[in-house]
Amino acid sequence: KEEKPLAIWSWLTAQALDQEEVLALEMLDVLLMGTDAAPLKYNLLRSGLCQEAYSFLSGDMFDVPFLIECKGLTKDGADGIEKVIFATFEEVARHEFPQDKIEAALHKLELERLEITGDSSPYGLTLFRRSGPLLQLGAAPEDGLQIVTLFAKLHKRFSKEGALADLVNKHFLNNPHYVRLLMRPDVE
């Protein structure tokens, strides 16, 4: 079986101390890459330039990175994929998502934050994972436990026209803190 290249695009976005902005980016991630029908994931997979596409947002670092990973690239597919990524960002900035989709993404995140389950780990440990990193970064740990207040702010913020475009422009289209990594398998 022939190993194919892997590429990652990454942007440094908000600071982890700004929990509202981090949640806004999580919402954008749900809208862009949350399902195979989400526009960025759909465009990447439909392009035929890669076989798999994933996104990742890590709130555990001071400057929160947002990554897009594409596996199974065609030969020289990274340039084409980069064009697809930026074209999708530009399209989203020009023609925002319908308000019902924004509300659905916020609702999904809010339910994930409020839900007490035993699926992956004890709830106490989940709460610690939300607050512990903030304490290490010098913030009040209870900031990571705010749910109702943060989501009320987000609902208000994204009910205004242009709010999503501002988020995309700030963190992706006009962000100089961006890198593309291309990893090719060793042929030996």
Short mmCIF file of N, CA and C in Angstrom, two decimals:
data_model
loop_
_atom_site.label_atom_id
_atom_site.label_comp_id
_atom_site.label_asym_id
_atom_site.label_seq_id
_atom_site.Cartn_x
_atom_site.Cartn_y
_atom_site.Cartn_z
N LYS A 1 0.85 -1.19 0.00
CA LYS A 1 0.00 0.00 0.00
C LYS A 1 0.89 1.24 0.00
N GLU A 2 0.61 2.15 -0.92
CA GLU A 2 1.39 3.38 -1.02
C GLU A 2 0.92 4.38 0.04
N GLU A 3 1.88 4.88 0.80
CA GLU A 3 1.57 5.92 1.78
C GLU A 3 1.46 7.26 1.07
N LYS A 4 0.47 8.05 1.45
CA LYS A 4 0.24 9.34 0.81
C LYS A 4 0.57 10.46 1.78
N PRO A 5 0.87 11.64 1.24
CA PRO A 5 1.22 12.78 2.10
C PRO A 5 0.06 13.20 3.00
N LEU A 6 0.43 13.91 4.03
CA LEU A 6 -0.50 14.49 5.01
C LEU A 6 -0.15 15.96 5.12
N ALA A 7 -1.14 16.82 5.22
CA ALA A 7 -0.89 18.25 5.37
C ALA A 7 -1.76 18.81 6.49
N ILE A 8 -1.18 19.79 7.18
CA ILE A 8 -1.89 20.46 8.27
C ILE A 8 -1.77 21.96 8.05
N TRP A 9 -2.89 22.64 8.17
CA TRP A 9 -2.92 24.10 8.16
C TRP A 9 -3.30 24.52 9.56
N SER A 10 -2.57 25.49 10.11
CA SER A 10 -2.82 25.90 11.48
C SER A 10 -2.75 27.42 11.62
N TRP A 11 -3.65 27.95 12.43
CA TRP A 11 -3.69 29.38 12.75
C TRP A 11 -3.65 29.53 14.26
N LEU A 12 -2.88 30.48 14.76
CA LEU A 12 -2.99 30.87 16.17
C LEU A 12 -4.17 31.83 16.23
N THR A 13 -5.10 31.55 17.10
CA THR A 13 -6.33 32.34 17.12
C THR A 13 -6.40 33.14 18.42
N ALA A 14 -7.41 32.93 19.22
CA ALA A 14 -7.63 33.69 20.45
C ALA A 14 -6.74 33.18 21.57
N GLN A 15 -6.66 33.96 22.62
CA GLN A 15 -5.98 33.50 23.82
C GLN A 15 -6.98 32.69 24.63
N ALA A 16 -6.48 31.65 25.28
CA ALA A 16 -7.34 30.75 26.04
C ALA A 16 -8.08 31.48 27.16
N LEU A 17 -7.54 32.60 27.61
CA LEU A 17 -8.19 33.36 28.68
C LEU A 17 -9.48 34.01 28.20
N ASP A 18 -9.63 34.18 26.90
CA ASP A 18 -10.84 34.77 26.33
C ASP A 18 -11.81 33.64 25.97
N GLN A 19 -12.49 33.14 26.99
CA GLN A 19 -13.37 31.99 26.82
C GLN A 19 -14.50 32.24 25.83
N GLU A 20 -14.99 33.45 25.75
CA GLU A 20 -16.06 33.75 24.79
C GLU A 20 -15.56 33.57 23.36
N GLU A 21 -14.35 34.06 23.08
CA GLU A 21 -13.81 33.95 21.73
C GLU A 21 -13.48 32.49 21.40
N VAL A 22 -12.99 31.75 22.37
CA VAL A 22 -12.69 30.33 22.15
C VAL A 22 -13.97 29.56 21.83
N LEU A 23 -15.04 29.84 22.56
CA LEU A 23 -16.32 29.19 22.27
C LEU A 23 -16.87 29.61 20.91
N ALA A 24 -16.66 30.86 20.53
CA ALA A 24 -17.09 31.32 19.21
C ALA A 24 -16.35 30.53 18.13
N LEU A 25 -15.06 30.27 18.34
CA LEU A 25 -14.28 29.48 17.39
C LEU A 25 -14.75 28.03 17.37
N GLU A 26 -15.13 27.50 18.52
CA GLU A 26 -15.68 26.14 18.57
C GLU A 26 -16.98 26.08 17.76
N MET A 27 -17.79 27.12 17.88
CA MET A 27 -19.03 27.17 17.11
C MET A 27 -18.72 27.19 15.61
N LEU A 28 -17.75 28.00 15.22
CA LEU A 28 -17.36 28.07 13.82
C LEU A 28 -16.84 26.73 13.33
N ASP A 29 -16.10 26.03 14.17
CA ASP A 29 -15.61 24.69 13.83
C ASP A 29 -16.77 23.74 13.56
N VAL A 30 -17.80 23.80 14.39
CA VAL A 30 -18.98 22.95 14.19
C VAL A 30 -19.64 23.29 12.85
N LEU A 31 -19.76 24.58 12.56
CA LEU A 31 -20.40 25.01 11.31
C LEU A 31 -19.60 24.60 10.08
N LEU A 32 -18.26 24.72 10.15
CA LEU A 32 -17.41 24.46 8.99
C LEU A 32 -17.04 23.00 8.79
N MET A 33 -16.84 22.27 9.90
CA MET A 33 -16.28 20.91 9.80
C MET A 33 -17.05 19.88 10.62
N GLY A 34 -18.18 20.25 11.19
CA GLY A 34 -18.88 19.38 12.12
C GLY A 34 -19.45 18.09 11.53
N THR A 35 -19.76 18.10 10.25
CA THR A 35 -20.27 16.91 9.57
C THR A 35 -19.66 16.86 8.18
N ASP A 36 -19.85 15.75 7.49
CA ASP A 36 -19.36 15.65 6.12
C ASP A 36 -20.09 16.63 5.18
N ALA A 37 -21.26 17.11 5.60
CA ALA A 37 -22.01 18.06 4.79
C ALA A 37 -21.68 19.52 5.15
N ALA A 38 -20.89 19.73 6.20
CA ALA A 38 -20.47 21.09 6.56
C ALA A 38 -19.61 21.64 5.42
N PRO A 39 -19.72 22.91 5.11
CA PRO A 39 -19.14 23.43 3.87
C PRO A 39 -17.64 23.21 3.69
N LEU A 40 -16.83 23.45 4.69
CA LEU A 40 -15.40 23.27 4.50
C LEU A 40 -15.05 21.80 4.34
N LYS A 41 -15.60 20.96 5.19
CA LYS A 41 -15.31 19.53 5.09
C LYS A 41 -15.83 18.98 3.76
N TYR A 42 -17.02 19.39 3.38
CA TYR A 42 -17.61 18.94 2.12
C TYR A 42 -16.72 19.36 0.94
N ASN A 43 -16.30 20.61 0.93
CA ASN A 43 -15.47 21.10 -0.17
C ASN A 43 -14.13 20.38 -0.23
N LEU A 44 -13.54 20.10 0.93
CA LEU A 44 -12.26 19.39 0.96
C LEU A 44 -12.41 17.97 0.42
N LEU A 45 -13.42 17.26 0.90
CA LEU A 45 -13.61 15.88 0.47
C LEU A 45 -14.05 15.80 -0.99
N ARG A 46 -14.88 16.72 -1.41
CA ARG A 46 -15.38 16.73 -2.79
C ARG A 46 -14.29 17.12 -3.79
N SER A 47 -13.27 17.83 -3.32
CA SER A 47 -12.20 18.28 -4.22
C SER A 47 -11.43 17.13 -4.85
N GLY A 48 -11.44 15.97 -4.18
CA GLY A 48 -10.67 14.83 -4.66
C GLY A 48 -9.19 14.95 -4.38
N LEU A 49 -8.78 16.00 -3.67
CA LEU A 49 -7.37 16.24 -3.38
C LEU A 49 -6.90 15.56 -2.10
N CYS A 50 -7.87 15.08 -1.30
CA CYS A 50 -7.52 14.34 -0.07
C CYS A 50 -8.61 13.30 0.19
N GLN A 51 -8.26 12.34 1.03
CA GLN A 51 -9.22 11.28 1.35
C GLN A 51 -9.95 11.52 2.66
N GLU A 52 -9.31 12.24 3.58
CA GLU A 52 -9.90 12.51 4.88
C GLU A 52 -9.58 13.95 5.28
N ALA A 53 -10.50 14.57 6.05
CA ALA A 53 -10.29 15.93 6.53
C ALA A 53 -10.83 16.05 7.95
N TYR A 54 -10.02 16.66 8.81
CA TYR A 54 -10.38 16.84 10.22
C TYR A 54 -10.01 18.24 10.66
N SER A 55 -10.62 18.68 11.74
CA SER A 55 -10.25 19.96 12.33
C SER A 55 -10.05 19.74 13.83
N PHE A 56 -9.31 20.66 14.43
CA PHE A 56 -8.97 20.53 15.84
C PHE A 56 -8.73 21.91 16.41
N LEU A 57 -9.32 22.16 17.56
CA LEU A 57 -9.14 23.43 18.28
C LEU A 57 -8.71 23.07 19.69
N SER A 58 -7.55 23.56 20.12
CA SER A 58 -7.03 23.20 21.44
C SER A 58 -7.05 24.40 22.37
N GLY A 59 -7.92 24.35 23.37
CA GLY A 59 -8.00 25.42 24.36
C GLY A 59 -7.05 25.27 25.52
N ASP A 60 -6.14 24.31 25.44
CA ASP A 60 -5.21 24.06 26.54
C ASP A 60 -3.94 24.90 26.46
N MET A 61 -3.74 25.60 25.36
CA MET A 61 -2.54 26.42 25.18
C MET A 61 -2.92 27.88 25.32
N PHE A 62 -1.94 28.71 25.67
CA PHE A 62 -2.22 30.13 25.86
C PHE A 62 -2.79 30.75 24.59
N ASP A 63 -2.14 30.53 23.46
CA ASP A 63 -2.66 30.96 22.16
C ASP A 63 -3.29 29.73 21.51
N VAL A 64 -4.59 29.77 21.36
CA VAL A 64 -5.34 28.60 20.92
C VAL A 64 -5.12 28.35 19.43
N PRO A 65 -4.56 27.18 19.07
CA PRO A 65 -4.40 26.88 17.64
C PRO A 65 -5.66 26.22 17.08
N PHE A 66 -5.95 26.56 15.83
CA PHE A 66 -7.01 25.90 15.08
C PHE A 66 -6.32 25.19 13.93
N LEU A 67 -6.52 23.87 13.82
CA LEU A 67 -5.84 23.09 12.80
C LEU A 67 -6.83 22.41 11.87
N ILE A 68 -6.45 22.33 10.62
CA ILE A 68 -7.17 21.53 9.63
C ILE A 68 -6.16 20.50 9.13
N GLU A 69 -6.52 19.24 9.24
CA GLU A 69 -5.63 18.15 8.82
C GLU A 69 -6.26 17.42 7.65
N CYS A 70 -5.49 17.24 6.61
CA CYS A 70 -5.96 16.49 5.45
C CYS A 70 -5.02 15.31 5.22
N LYS A 71 -5.60 14.13 5.15
CA LYS A 71 -4.82 12.90 4.95
C LYS A 71 -5.08 12.35 3.55
N GLY A 72 -4.13 11.58 3.07
CA GLY A 72 -4.28 10.93 1.78
C GLY A 72 -4.28 11.91 0.63
N LEU A 73 -3.36 12.86 0.67
CA LEU A 73 -3.28 13.86 -0.39
C LEU A 73 -2.85 13.26 -1.71
N THR A 74 -3.39 13.82 -2.76
CA THR A 74 -2.89 13.47 -4.09
C THR A 74 -1.54 14.16 -4.26
N LYS A 75 -0.82 13.75 -5.28
CA LYS A 75 0.48 14.38 -5.53
C LYS A 75 0.27 15.88 -5.75
N ASP A 76 1.01 16.67 -5.03
CA ASP A 76 0.92 18.14 -5.11
C ASP A 76 -0.48 18.66 -4.78
N GLY A 77 -1.24 17.93 -3.96
CA GLY A 77 -2.59 18.34 -3.61
C GLY A 77 -2.67 19.45 -2.57
N ALA A 78 -1.57 19.70 -1.86
CA ALA A 78 -1.60 20.70 -0.78
C ALA A 78 -1.94 22.10 -1.29
N ASP A 79 -1.39 22.48 -2.43
CA ASP A 79 -1.69 23.81 -2.98
C ASP A 79 -3.17 23.94 -3.32
N GLY A 80 -3.72 22.91 -3.93
CA GLY A 80 -5.14 22.93 -4.27
C GLY A 80 -6.02 22.96 -3.04
N ILE A 81 -5.64 22.20 -2.02
CA ILE A 81 -6.42 22.17 -0.78
C ILE A 81 -6.39 23.54 -0.12
N GLU A 82 -5.23 24.17 -0.12
CA GLU A 82 -5.12 25.50 0.47
C GLU A 82 -6.07 26.48 -0.23
N LYS A 83 -6.17 26.38 -1.53
CA LYS A 83 -7.10 27.24 -2.28
C LYS A 83 -8.54 26.96 -1.87
N VAL A 84 -8.87 25.68 -1.68
CA VAL A 84 -10.23 25.31 -1.25
C VAL A 84 -10.52 25.87 0.14
N ILE A 85 -9.55 25.75 1.05
CA ILE A 85 -9.74 26.25 2.42
C ILE A 85 -10.02 27.75 2.41
N PHE A 86 -9.15 28.52 1.74
CA PHE A 86 -9.32 29.97 1.75
C PHE A 86 -10.55 30.42 0.95
N ALA A 87 -10.87 29.72 -0.12
CA ALA A 87 -12.09 30.06 -0.87
C ALA A 87 -13.33 29.83 -0.01
N THR A 88 -13.32 28.77 0.79
CA THR A 88 -14.46 28.50 1.68
C THR A 88 -14.55 29.56 2.76
N PHE A 89 -13.41 29.93 3.35
CA PHE A 89 -13.42 31.01 4.34
C PHE A 89 -13.97 32.30 3.74
N GLU A 90 -13.54 32.63 2.53
CA GLU A 90 -14.01 33.85 1.87
C GLU A 90 -15.51 33.78 1.59
N GLU A 91 -15.98 32.62 1.19
CA GLU A 91 -17.42 32.43 0.93
C GLU A 91 -18.22 32.61 2.22
N VAL A 92 -17.75 32.03 3.31
CA VAL A 92 -18.45 32.15 4.59
C VAL A 92 -18.44 33.60 5.06
N ALA A 93 -17.34 34.32 4.84
CA ALA A 93 -17.27 35.72 5.24
C ALA A 93 -18.23 36.58 4.41
N ARG A 94 -18.40 36.24 3.13
CA ARG A 94 -19.31 37.00 2.25
C ARG A 94 -20.77 36.66 2.49
N HIS A 95 -21.04 35.36 2.64
CA HIS A 95 -22.42 34.88 2.79
C HIS A 95 -22.49 34.05 4.06
N GLU A 96 -22.82 34.70 5.15
CA GLU A 96 -22.84 34.02 6.44
C GLU A 96 -23.85 32.88 6.45
N PHE A 97 -23.70 32.02 7.43
CA PHE A 97 -24.65 30.92 7.63
C PHE A 97 -26.00 31.49 8.03
N PRO A 98 -27.06 30.79 7.69
CA PRO A 98 -28.39 31.21 8.16
C PRO A 98 -28.42 31.20 9.70
N GLN A 99 -29.22 32.08 10.25
CA GLN A 99 -29.28 32.23 11.70
C GLN A 99 -29.66 30.93 12.40
N ASP A 100 -30.53 30.12 11.79
CA ASP A 100 -30.94 28.87 12.44
C ASP A 100 -29.76 27.89 12.56
N LYS A 101 -28.84 27.90 11.61
CA LYS A 101 -27.66 27.03 11.69
C LYS A 101 -26.70 27.51 12.78
N ILE A 102 -26.54 28.82 12.90
CA ILE A 102 -25.70 29.39 13.96
C ILE A 102 -26.28 29.02 15.32
N GLU A 103 -27.58 29.19 15.46
CA GLU A 103 -28.24 28.86 16.73
C GLU A 103 -28.12 27.37 17.04
N ALA A 104 -28.24 26.53 16.02
CA ALA A 104 -28.11 25.08 16.22
C ALA A 104 -26.70 24.71 16.69
N ALA A 105 -25.69 25.34 16.10
CA ALA A 105 -24.31 25.06 16.50
C ALA A 105 -24.07 25.51 17.94
N LEU A 106 -24.58 26.68 18.29
CA LEU A 106 -24.45 27.16 19.68
C LEU A 106 -25.18 26.24 20.64
N HIS A 107 -26.36 25.81 20.25
CA HIS A 107 -27.15 24.90 21.10
C HIS A 107 -26.41 23.57 21.31
N LYS A 108 -25.81 23.05 20.26
CA LYS A 108 -25.05 21.80 20.36
C LYS A 108 -23.92 21.94 21.37
N LEU A 109 -23.16 23.03 21.26
CA LEU A 109 -22.05 23.26 22.19
C LEU A 109 -22.54 23.46 23.62
N GLU A 110 -23.64 24.18 23.75
CA GLU A 110 -24.19 24.43 25.08
C GLU A 110 -24.64 23.13 25.74
N LEU A 111 -25.30 22.27 24.97
CA LEU A 111 -25.72 20.97 25.52
C LEU A 111 -24.51 20.13 25.91
N GLU A 112 -23.46 20.15 25.11
CA GLU A 112 -22.25 19.40 25.44
C GLU A 112 -21.65 19.89 26.76
N ARG A 113 -21.72 21.20 26.99
CA ARG A 113 -21.16 21.76 28.22
C ARG A 113 -22.03 21.47 29.44
N LEU A 114 -23.35 21.42 29.23
CA LEU A 114 -24.27 21.23 30.35
C LEU A 114 -24.52 19.76 30.69
N GLU A 115 -24.33 18.90 29.72
CA GLU A 115 -24.67 17.50 29.89
C GLU A 115 -23.73 16.81 30.88
N ILE A 116 -24.31 16.09 31.81
CA ILE A 116 -23.54 15.30 32.76
C ILE A 116 -23.66 13.84 32.32
N THR A 117 -22.58 13.31 31.80
CA THR A 117 -22.60 11.93 31.31
C THR A 117 -21.42 11.17 31.88
N GLY A 118 -21.47 9.89 31.76
CA GLY A 118 -20.37 9.04 32.18
C GLY A 118 -19.72 8.36 30.99
N ASP A 119 -19.96 8.91 29.80
CA ASP A 119 -19.48 8.27 28.58
C ASP A 119 -17.96 8.17 28.51
N SER A 120 -17.28 9.30 28.72
CA SER A 120 -15.84 9.27 28.52
C SER A 120 -15.05 9.39 29.81
N SER A 121 -15.54 10.17 30.75
CA SER A 121 -14.84 10.32 32.03
C SER A 121 -15.81 10.86 33.07
N PRO A 122 -15.44 10.77 34.34
CA PRO A 122 -16.32 11.32 35.38
C PRO A 122 -16.53 12.83 35.19
N TYR A 123 -17.72 13.29 35.54
CA TYR A 123 -18.07 14.69 35.31
C TYR A 123 -17.11 15.64 36.05
N GLY A 124 -16.70 15.27 37.24
CA GLY A 124 -15.76 16.10 38.00
C GLY A 124 -14.46 16.30 37.24
N LEU A 125 -14.00 15.25 36.58
CA LEU A 125 -12.78 15.35 35.79
C LEU A 125 -13.00 16.25 34.56
N THR A 126 -14.18 16.18 33.98
CA THR A 126 -14.52 17.06 32.87
C THR A 126 -14.46 18.52 33.30
N LEU A 127 -15.02 18.81 34.48
CA LEU A 127 -14.99 20.18 35.00
C LEU A 127 -13.55 20.63 35.26
N PHE A 128 -12.74 19.72 35.78
CA PHE A 128 -11.34 20.05 36.03
C PHE A 128 -10.62 20.37 34.71
N ARG A 129 -10.90 19.61 33.67
CA ARG A 129 -10.25 19.85 32.37
C ARG A 129 -10.64 21.19 31.77
N ARG A 130 -11.80 21.70 32.16
CA ARG A 130 -12.21 23.02 31.69
C ARG A 130 -11.56 24.14 32.49
N SER A 131 -11.32 23.90 33.77
CA SER A 131 -10.83 24.97 34.64
C SER A 131 -9.34 24.89 34.94
N GLY A 132 -8.77 23.69 35.00
CA GLY A 132 -7.36 23.53 35.34
C GLY A 132 -6.40 24.27 34.43
N PRO A 133 -6.54 24.13 33.11
CA PRO A 133 -5.62 24.85 32.21
C PRO A 133 -5.68 26.37 32.38
N LEU A 134 -6.86 26.89 32.68
CA LEU A 134 -6.98 28.34 32.88
C LEU A 134 -6.19 28.78 34.11
N LEU A 135 -6.25 27.99 35.16
CA LEU A 135 -5.48 28.29 36.37
C LEU A 135 -3.99 28.32 36.05
N GLN A 136 -3.52 27.36 35.26
CA GLN A 136 -2.11 27.33 34.88
C GLN A 136 -1.72 28.54 34.06
N LEU A 137 -2.67 29.12 33.31
CA LEU A 137 -2.39 30.28 32.47
C LEU A 137 -2.58 31.60 33.21
N GLY A 138 -2.95 31.52 34.49
CA GLY A 138 -3.07 32.73 35.30
C GLY A 138 -4.47 33.30 35.39
N ALA A 139 -5.45 32.61 34.91
CA ALA A 139 -6.83 33.09 34.97
C ALA A 139 -7.55 32.45 36.16
N ALA A 140 -8.71 32.98 36.45
CA ALA A 140 -9.53 32.39 37.50
C ALA A 140 -10.11 31.08 36.97
N PRO A 141 -9.94 29.97 37.69
CA PRO A 141 -10.41 28.68 37.17
C PRO A 141 -11.92 28.62 36.95
N GLU A 142 -12.67 29.41 37.71
CA GLU A 142 -14.13 29.39 37.54
C GLU A 142 -14.56 29.96 36.19
N ASP A 143 -13.66 30.70 35.51
CA ASP A 143 -13.98 31.20 34.17
C ASP A 143 -14.26 30.06 33.20
N GLY A 144 -13.60 28.93 33.40
CA GLY A 144 -13.81 27.78 32.54
C GLY A 144 -15.10 27.04 32.81
N LEU A 145 -15.77 27.42 33.89
CA LEU A 145 -17.02 26.74 34.25
C LEU A 145 -18.25 27.56 33.89
N GLN A 146 -18.04 28.77 33.41
CA GLN A 146 -19.16 29.61 33.01
C GLN A 146 -19.81 29.00 31.77
N ILE A 147 -21.06 28.82 31.83
CA ILE A 147 -21.76 28.26 30.68
C ILE A 147 -22.88 29.21 30.26
N VAL A 148 -23.81 29.43 31.15
CA VAL A 148 -25.00 30.23 30.83
C VAL A 148 -24.61 31.64 30.41
N THR A 149 -23.72 32.28 31.16
CA THR A 149 -23.31 33.65 30.86
C THR A 149 -22.62 33.75 29.50
N LEU A 150 -21.68 32.84 29.25
CA LEU A 150 -20.95 32.87 27.99
C LEU A 150 -21.87 32.62 26.79
N PHE A 151 -22.74 31.66 26.92
CA PHE A 151 -23.63 31.35 25.80
C PHE A 151 -24.66 32.45 25.56
N ALA A 152 -25.09 33.13 26.62
CA ALA A 152 -25.99 34.27 26.43
C ALA A 152 -25.29 35.37 25.63
N LYS A 153 -24.01 35.60 25.94
CA LYS A 153 -23.23 36.59 25.19
C LYS A 153 -23.07 36.17 23.73
N LEU A 154 -22.81 34.88 23.51
CA LEU A 154 -22.62 34.39 22.14
C LEU A 154 -23.91 34.47 21.33
N HIS A 155 -25.03 34.11 21.94
CA HIS A 155 -26.32 34.21 21.23
C HIS A 155 -26.58 35.65 20.81
N LYS A 156 -26.30 36.58 21.71
CA LYS A 156 -26.51 38.00 21.41
C LYS A 156 -25.53 38.45 20.32
N ARG A 157 -24.27 38.09 20.46
CA ARG A 157 -23.23 38.50 19.51
C ARG A 157 -23.53 38.01 18.09
N PHE A 158 -23.90 36.73 17.96
CA PHE A 158 -24.08 36.16 16.63
C PHE A 158 -25.49 36.32 16.08
N SER A 159 -26.33 37.04 16.81
CA SER A 159 -27.64 37.41 16.25
C SER A 159 -27.49 38.64 15.35
N LYS A 160 -26.33 39.31 15.45
CA LYS A 160 -26.07 40.50 14.66
C LYS A 160 -25.42 40.13 13.33
N GLU A 161 -25.89 40.75 12.27
CA GLU A 161 -25.32 40.50 10.95
C GLU A 161 -23.86 40.94 10.92
N GLY A 162 -23.04 40.12 10.31
CA GLY A 162 -21.63 40.44 10.17
C GLY A 162 -20.74 39.88 11.27
N ALA A 163 -21.32 39.37 12.35
CA ALA A 163 -20.51 38.87 13.46
C ALA A 163 -19.69 37.65 13.05
N LEU A 164 -20.28 36.76 12.28
CA LEU A 164 -19.56 35.56 11.85
C LEU A 164 -18.47 35.93 10.83
N ALA A 165 -18.77 36.86 9.95
CA ALA A 165 -17.77 37.32 8.99
C ALA A 165 -16.59 37.96 9.71
N ASP A 166 -16.86 38.73 10.75
CA ASP A 166 -15.79 39.35 11.54
C ASP A 166 -14.89 38.28 12.16
N LEU A 167 -15.50 37.21 12.66
CA LEU A 167 -14.74 36.12 13.28
C LEU A 167 -13.84 35.43 12.25
N VAL A 168 -14.38 35.14 11.08
CA VAL A 168 -13.62 34.48 10.02
C VAL A 168 -12.49 35.38 9.52
N ASN A 169 -12.79 36.64 9.31
CA ASN A 169 -11.76 37.58 8.86
C ASN A 169 -10.64 37.73 9.88
N LYS A 170 -11.00 37.89 11.13
CA LYS A 170 -10.01 38.12 12.18
C LYS A 170 -9.08 36.92 12.35
N HIS A 171 -9.64 35.73 12.44
CA HIS A 171 -8.84 34.57 12.82
C HIS A 171 -8.30 33.76 11.65
N PHE A 172 -8.81 33.97 10.45
CA PHE A 172 -8.37 33.14 9.33
C PHE A 172 -7.90 33.96 8.12
N LEU A 173 -8.73 34.81 7.61
CA LEU A 173 -8.37 35.52 6.37
C LEU A 173 -7.33 36.62 6.59
N ASN A 174 -7.37 37.29 7.75
CA ASN A 174 -6.44 38.39 8.02
C ASN A 174 -5.47 38.06 9.15
N ASN A 175 -5.25 36.80 9.40
CA ASN A 175 -4.40 36.38 10.51
C ASN A 175 -3.00 36.02 10.00
N PRO A 176 -1.97 36.79 10.40
CA PRO A 176 -0.62 36.50 9.93
C PRO A 176 0.02 35.29 10.63
N HIS A 177 -0.61 34.78 11.68
CA HIS A 177 -0.06 33.66 12.43
C HIS A 177 -0.62 32.35 11.88
N TYR A 178 -0.07 31.96 10.74
CA TYR A 178 -0.58 30.84 9.96
C TYR A 178 0.59 30.03 9.43
N VAL A 179 0.42 28.70 9.40
CA VAL A 179 1.47 27.84 8.87
C VAL A 179 0.83 26.65 8.15
N ARG A 180 1.52 26.17 7.13
CA ARG A 180 1.12 24.94 6.46
C ARG A 180 2.28 23.97 6.60
N LEU A 181 1.96 22.77 7.08
CA LEU A 181 2.96 21.71 7.20
C LEU A 181 2.59 20.59 6.24
N LEU A 182 3.56 20.17 5.45
CA LEU A 182 3.34 19.07 4.52
C LEU A 182 4.29 17.95 4.90
N MET A 183 3.73 16.78 5.15
CA MET A 183 4.53 15.62 5.54
C MET A 183 4.40 14.54 4.47
N ARG A 184 5.52 14.20 3.90
CA ARG A 184 5.55 13.15 2.88
C ARG A 184 6.19 11.91 3.49
N PRO A 185 5.68 10.73 3.16
CA PRO A 185 6.27 9.51 3.70
C PRO A 185 7.67 9.30 3.12
N ASP A 186 8.50 8.72 3.94
CA ASP A 186 9.86 8.38 3.49
C ASP A 186 9.76 7.20 2.54
N VAL A 187 10.38 7.29 1.40
CA VAL A 187 10.27 6.23 0.40
C VAL A 187 11.20 5.06 0.69
N GLU A 188 12.09 5.22 1.61
CA GLU A 188 13.04 4.13 1.92
C GLU A 188 12.56 3.27 3.05
#
